Structure formats: C-alpha cells, structure tokens
Short mmCIF file of C-alpha atoms and ligand atoms in Angstrom, two decimals:
data_model
loop_
_atom_site.label_atom_id
_atom_site.label_comp_id
_atom_site.label_asym_id
_atom_site.label_seq_id
_atom_site.Cartn_x
_atom_site.Cartn_y
_atom_site.Cartn_z
CA UNK A 1 129.88 98.39 124.48
CA UNK A 2 126.75 97.18 126.17
CA UNK A 3 123.63 96.79 124.19
CA UNK A 4 120.44 96.74 126.19
CA UNK A 5 118.64 93.67 124.83
CA UNK A 6 120.69 90.77 123.63
CA UNK A 7 119.48 89.89 120.19
CA UNK A 8 116.17 90.25 118.42
CA UNK A 9 114.86 93.63 117.41
CA UNK A 10 111.51 92.32 116.20
CA UNK A 11 109.66 93.71 119.19
CA UNK A 12 111.02 97.20 118.64
CA UNK A 13 108.52 99.95 119.17
CA UNK A 14 107.35 101.11 115.78
CA UNK A 15 105.96 104.50 114.91
CA UNK A 16 103.80 105.63 112.03
CA UNK A 17 105.10 107.94 109.35
CA UNK A 18 102.31 110.58 109.35
CA UNK A 19 102.74 111.28 105.64
CA UNK A 20 102.51 107.83 104.05
CA UNK A 21 101.22 105.80 107.00
CA UNK A 22 104.09 103.33 106.91
CA UNK A 23 105.25 101.72 110.16
CA UNK A 24 108.89 102.45 110.79
CA UNK A 25 111.46 101.84 113.47
CA UNK A 26 112.56 105.17 114.99
CA UNK A 27 116.13 103.87 115.10
CA UNK A 28 116.24 103.53 111.33
CA UNK A 29 114.02 106.45 110.30
CA UNK A 30 115.35 108.34 107.30
CA UNK A 31 114.38 111.67 108.83
CA UNK A 32 112.83 113.15 111.94
CA UNK A 33 111.06 116.42 112.63
CA UNK A 34 110.04 118.04 115.83
CA UNK A 35 106.76 119.86 115.76
CA UNK A 36 104.88 121.32 118.71
CA UNK A 37 106.93 119.27 121.17
CA UNK A 38 106.38 115.96 119.39
CA UNK A 39 108.96 114.10 117.36
CA UNK A 40 107.78 112.62 114.08
CA UNK A 41 109.63 109.93 112.15
CA UNK A 42 109.70 109.50 108.40
CA UNK A 43 110.54 106.64 106.05
CA UNK A 44 112.20 108.99 103.59
CA UNK A 45 113.43 112.54 103.13
CA UNK A 46 110.56 113.04 100.69
CA UNK A 47 107.99 112.36 103.42
CA UNK A 48 109.78 114.71 105.81
CA UNK A 49 109.71 117.45 103.17
CA UNK A 50 106.00 116.93 102.58
CA UNK A 51 105.48 117.27 106.33
CA UNK A 52 107.62 120.44 106.41
CA UNK A 53 105.49 122.00 103.72
CA UNK A 54 102.30 121.68 105.77
CA UNK A 55 102.49 119.76 109.08
CA UNK A 56 98.81 120.18 109.91
CA UNK A 57 97.69 118.58 106.71
CA UNK A 58 98.75 115.24 108.13
CA UNK A 59 96.49 115.31 111.16
CA UNK A 60 99.19 114.93 113.75
CA UNK A 61 98.08 114.80 117.39
CA UNK A 62 97.73 118.22 118.92
CA UNK A 63 96.90 119.39 122.38
ZN1 LIG B 101 100.95 121.42 114.84
ZN1 LIG B 102 106.84 107.87 104.39
#
C-alpha cells in the first residue's frame, strides 16, 4: 500500500485536546467527538467524557 510521505511523521499536524490542553496527533487520538460541525480530538477517553458532559465549558470555537 502507498503511504503518502515516505518516512518522518515529526511534522504531522497536531491538534489541541480542548480539555487538558495537550497537543496530540489526530491519527493517534484516543477519542474524537464531533460537535457543531467541528471534530475534536482527545488524548484519553477520560478527556472525551469530560467534554461530553459539558462541551461549552471548554471554550471550543463557535460560529
Ligand atoms: Zn458548541
Ligand atoms: Zn486530554
């Protein structure tokens, strides 16, 4: 199978976990949630659950 960039993944686009503020790689995120048309990525199931409980508490971007 073809992989689109030969080797290094160190320039991967990182995203911020809105709950704990940790930078994570979307490809290895432990959990994702879609809210209001935006996908959020989480370092752990625990962070995703905290987000589920009250998404707006975490100041996610809104239109
Ligand atoms: Zn919202
Ligand atoms: Zn987290």
